Short mmCIF file of C-alpha atoms in Angstrom, two decimals:
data_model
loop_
_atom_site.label_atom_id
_atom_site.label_comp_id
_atom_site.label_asym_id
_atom_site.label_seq_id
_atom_site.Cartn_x
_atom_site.Cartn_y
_atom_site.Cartn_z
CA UNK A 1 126.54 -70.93 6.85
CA UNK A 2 128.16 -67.57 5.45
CA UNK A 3 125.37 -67.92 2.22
CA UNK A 4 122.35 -67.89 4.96
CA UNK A 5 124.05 -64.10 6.20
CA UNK A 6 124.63 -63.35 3.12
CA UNK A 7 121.09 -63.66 2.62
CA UNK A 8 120.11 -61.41 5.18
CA UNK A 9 122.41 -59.07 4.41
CA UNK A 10 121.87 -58.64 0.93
CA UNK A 11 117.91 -59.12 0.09
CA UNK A 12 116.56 -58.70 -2.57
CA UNK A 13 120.34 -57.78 -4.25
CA UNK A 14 120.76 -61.56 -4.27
CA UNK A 15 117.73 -62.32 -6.83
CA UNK A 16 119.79 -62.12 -9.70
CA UNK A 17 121.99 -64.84 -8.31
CA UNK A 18 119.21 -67.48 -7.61
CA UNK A 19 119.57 -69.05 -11.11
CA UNK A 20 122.38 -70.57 -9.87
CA UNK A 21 122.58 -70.23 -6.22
CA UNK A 22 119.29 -72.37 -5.43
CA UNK A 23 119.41 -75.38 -8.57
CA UNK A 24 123.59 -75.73 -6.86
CA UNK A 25 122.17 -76.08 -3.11
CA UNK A 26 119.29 -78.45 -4.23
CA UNK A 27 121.92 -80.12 -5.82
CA UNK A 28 124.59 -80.05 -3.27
CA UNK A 29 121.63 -81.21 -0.32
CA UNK A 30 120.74 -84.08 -2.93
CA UNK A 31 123.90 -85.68 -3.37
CA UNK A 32 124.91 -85.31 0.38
CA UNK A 33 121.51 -87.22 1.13
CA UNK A 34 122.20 -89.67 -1.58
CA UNK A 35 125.94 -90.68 -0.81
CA UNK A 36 124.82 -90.79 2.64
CA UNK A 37 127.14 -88.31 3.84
CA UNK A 38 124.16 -86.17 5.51
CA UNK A 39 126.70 -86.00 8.84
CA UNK A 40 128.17 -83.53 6.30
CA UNK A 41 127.50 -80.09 7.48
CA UNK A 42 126.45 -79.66 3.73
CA UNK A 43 123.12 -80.79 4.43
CA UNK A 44 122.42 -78.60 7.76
CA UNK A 45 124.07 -76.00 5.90
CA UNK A 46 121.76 -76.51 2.68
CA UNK A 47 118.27 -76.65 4.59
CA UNK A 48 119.70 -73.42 6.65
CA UNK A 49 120.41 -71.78 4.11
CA UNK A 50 116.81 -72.92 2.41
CA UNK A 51 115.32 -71.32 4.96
CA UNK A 52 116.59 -67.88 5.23
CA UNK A 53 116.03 -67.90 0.83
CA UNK A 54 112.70 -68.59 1.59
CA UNK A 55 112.41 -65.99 4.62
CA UNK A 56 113.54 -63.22 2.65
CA UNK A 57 112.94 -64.12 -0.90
CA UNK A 58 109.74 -66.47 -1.11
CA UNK A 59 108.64 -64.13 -3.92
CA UNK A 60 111.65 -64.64 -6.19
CA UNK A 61 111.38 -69.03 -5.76
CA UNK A 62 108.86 -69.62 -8.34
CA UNK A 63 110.91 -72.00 -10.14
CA UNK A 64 112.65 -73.61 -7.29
CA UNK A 65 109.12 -74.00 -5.62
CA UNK A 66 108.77 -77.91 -6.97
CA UNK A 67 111.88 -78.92 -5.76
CA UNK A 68 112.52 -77.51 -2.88
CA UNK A 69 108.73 -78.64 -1.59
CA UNK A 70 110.11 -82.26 -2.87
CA UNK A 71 112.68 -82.23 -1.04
CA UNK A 72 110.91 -80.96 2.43
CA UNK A 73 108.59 -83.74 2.56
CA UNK A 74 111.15 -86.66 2.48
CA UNK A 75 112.24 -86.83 5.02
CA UNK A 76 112.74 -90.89 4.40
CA UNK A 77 115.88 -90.08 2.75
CA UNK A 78 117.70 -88.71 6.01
CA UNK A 79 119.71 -90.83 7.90
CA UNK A 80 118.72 -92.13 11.15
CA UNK A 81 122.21 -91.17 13.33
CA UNK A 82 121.55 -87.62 12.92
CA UNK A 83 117.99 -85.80 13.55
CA UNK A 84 117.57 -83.33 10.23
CA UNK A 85 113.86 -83.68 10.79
CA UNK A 86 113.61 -80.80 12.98
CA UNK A 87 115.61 -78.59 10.03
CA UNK A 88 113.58 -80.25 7.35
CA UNK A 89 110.49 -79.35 9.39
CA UNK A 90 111.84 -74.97 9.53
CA UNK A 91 112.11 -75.49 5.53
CA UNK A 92 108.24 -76.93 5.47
CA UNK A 93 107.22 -74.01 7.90
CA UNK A 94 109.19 -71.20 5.90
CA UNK A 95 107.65 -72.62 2.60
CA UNK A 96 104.02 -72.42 4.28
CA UNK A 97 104.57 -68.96 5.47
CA UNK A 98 106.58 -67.28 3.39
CA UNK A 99 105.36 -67.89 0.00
CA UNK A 100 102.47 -66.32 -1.51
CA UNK A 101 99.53 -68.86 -1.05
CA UNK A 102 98.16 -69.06 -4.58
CA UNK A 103 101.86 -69.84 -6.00
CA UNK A 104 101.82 -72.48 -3.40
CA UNK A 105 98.65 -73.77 -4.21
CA UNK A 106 99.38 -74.51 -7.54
CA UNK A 107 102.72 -76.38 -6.53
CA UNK A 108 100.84 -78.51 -4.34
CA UNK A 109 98.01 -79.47 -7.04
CA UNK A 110 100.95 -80.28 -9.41
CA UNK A 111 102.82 -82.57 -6.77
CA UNK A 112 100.00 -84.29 -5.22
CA UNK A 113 99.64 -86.92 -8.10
CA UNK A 114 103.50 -87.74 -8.28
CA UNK A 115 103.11 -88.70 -4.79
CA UNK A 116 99.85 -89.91 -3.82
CA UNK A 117 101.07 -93.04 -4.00
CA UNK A 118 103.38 -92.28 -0.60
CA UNK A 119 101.82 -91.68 2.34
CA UNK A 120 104.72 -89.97 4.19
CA UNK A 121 105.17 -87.27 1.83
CA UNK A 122 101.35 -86.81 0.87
CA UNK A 123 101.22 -85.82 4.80
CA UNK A 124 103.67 -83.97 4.72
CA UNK A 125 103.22 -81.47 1.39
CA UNK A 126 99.36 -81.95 3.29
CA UNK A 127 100.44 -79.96 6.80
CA UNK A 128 102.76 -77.38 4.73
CA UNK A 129 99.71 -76.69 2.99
CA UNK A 130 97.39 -76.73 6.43
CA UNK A 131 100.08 -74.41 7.97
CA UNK A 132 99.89 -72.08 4.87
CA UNK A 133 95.91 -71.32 5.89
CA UNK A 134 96.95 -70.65 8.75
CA UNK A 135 98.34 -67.64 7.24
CA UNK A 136 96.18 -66.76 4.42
CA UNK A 137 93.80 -63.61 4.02
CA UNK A 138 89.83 -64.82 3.75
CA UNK A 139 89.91 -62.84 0.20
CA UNK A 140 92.65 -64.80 -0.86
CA UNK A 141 91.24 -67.90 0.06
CA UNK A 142 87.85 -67.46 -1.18
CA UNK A 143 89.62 -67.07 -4.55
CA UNK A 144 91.23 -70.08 -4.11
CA UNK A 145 88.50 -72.00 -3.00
CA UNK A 146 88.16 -74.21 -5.96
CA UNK A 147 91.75 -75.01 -6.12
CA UNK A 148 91.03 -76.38 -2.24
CA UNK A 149 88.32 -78.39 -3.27
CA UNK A 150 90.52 -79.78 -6.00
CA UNK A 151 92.73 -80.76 -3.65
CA UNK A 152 90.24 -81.70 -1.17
CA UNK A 153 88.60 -83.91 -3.38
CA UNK A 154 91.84 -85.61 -4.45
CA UNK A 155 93.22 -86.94 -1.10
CA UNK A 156 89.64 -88.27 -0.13
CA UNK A 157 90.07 -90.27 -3.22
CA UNK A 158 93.52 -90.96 -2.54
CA UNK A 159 92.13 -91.87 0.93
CA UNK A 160 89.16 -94.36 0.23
CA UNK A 161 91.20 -96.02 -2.53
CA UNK A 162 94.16 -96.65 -0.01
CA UNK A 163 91.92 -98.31 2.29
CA UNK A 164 90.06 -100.26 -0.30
CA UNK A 165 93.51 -101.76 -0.93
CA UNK A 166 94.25 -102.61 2.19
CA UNK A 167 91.09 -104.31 2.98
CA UNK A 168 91.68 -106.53 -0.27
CA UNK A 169 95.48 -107.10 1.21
#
């Protein structure tokens, strides 16, 4: 897509347009997924161009962070006749590597209890996050080792209360 060059190309020039570049491609990817039209090369398009924002401006996505996490992990939404996993799978890996780990730390302690309640996406906003460590300085972890814990603490819950239910079921 000419907006994922453009990207490239342009850098950091482009942050001033992300107020409405990003909210009109998370809106544009949404409504393709919804009217099941992801066959559309709007939706390839979208997550391509998702990626190369979050390549080359991670830092600048603060306010986009929540959605465009949301929309990474579901991938329940995407029609089975055409395999978007493996794109929706780059955006998870770009998010985990690209943006600063303590702004993605907080996004992911602010999702986890809108979704806890989903398995799928719990996993995967869970291996965006495992990915992320992969990348992370020990400094900046060890300041963020509470947050982790948090977190930590939180799917275990999320965990042994799942499989309390499903004993009583």
């Amino acid at each position: 897509m000419v907006i994922g060059e453009l990207v490239v190309i342009l850098n950091v020039q482009l942050v001033p347009s992300l107020p409405d570049l990003v909210p009109y491609l998370i809106e544009r990817y949404q409504i393709s997924i919804s009217h099941n039209i992801a066959t559309d090369t709007s939706v390839v398009g979208c997550l391509s161009v998702f990626t190369q924002i979050l390549r080359y401006l991670a830092n600048f996505l603060n306010p986009y962070l929540p959605d465009l996490i949301s929309l990474s992990i579901d991938s329940s939404s995407l029609p089975q006749e055409r395999d978007l996993s493996v794109l929706l799978e780059t955006v998870r890996r770009s998010i985990a590597e690209f943006v600063p780990f303590r702004v993605l730390l907080s996004n992911v302690i602010t999702l986890i209890p809108g979704i806890e309640t989903e398995p799928d996406r719990l996993t995967n906003l869970l291996s965006i996050l495992e990915e992320s460590l992969l990348h992370v300085d020990k400094s900046e972890l060890i300041n963020s080792h509470k947050a982790l814990n948090e977190i930590i603490i939180h799917t275990l819950d999320f965990r042994t209360s799942s499989t309390e239910k499903e004993v009583i079921s």
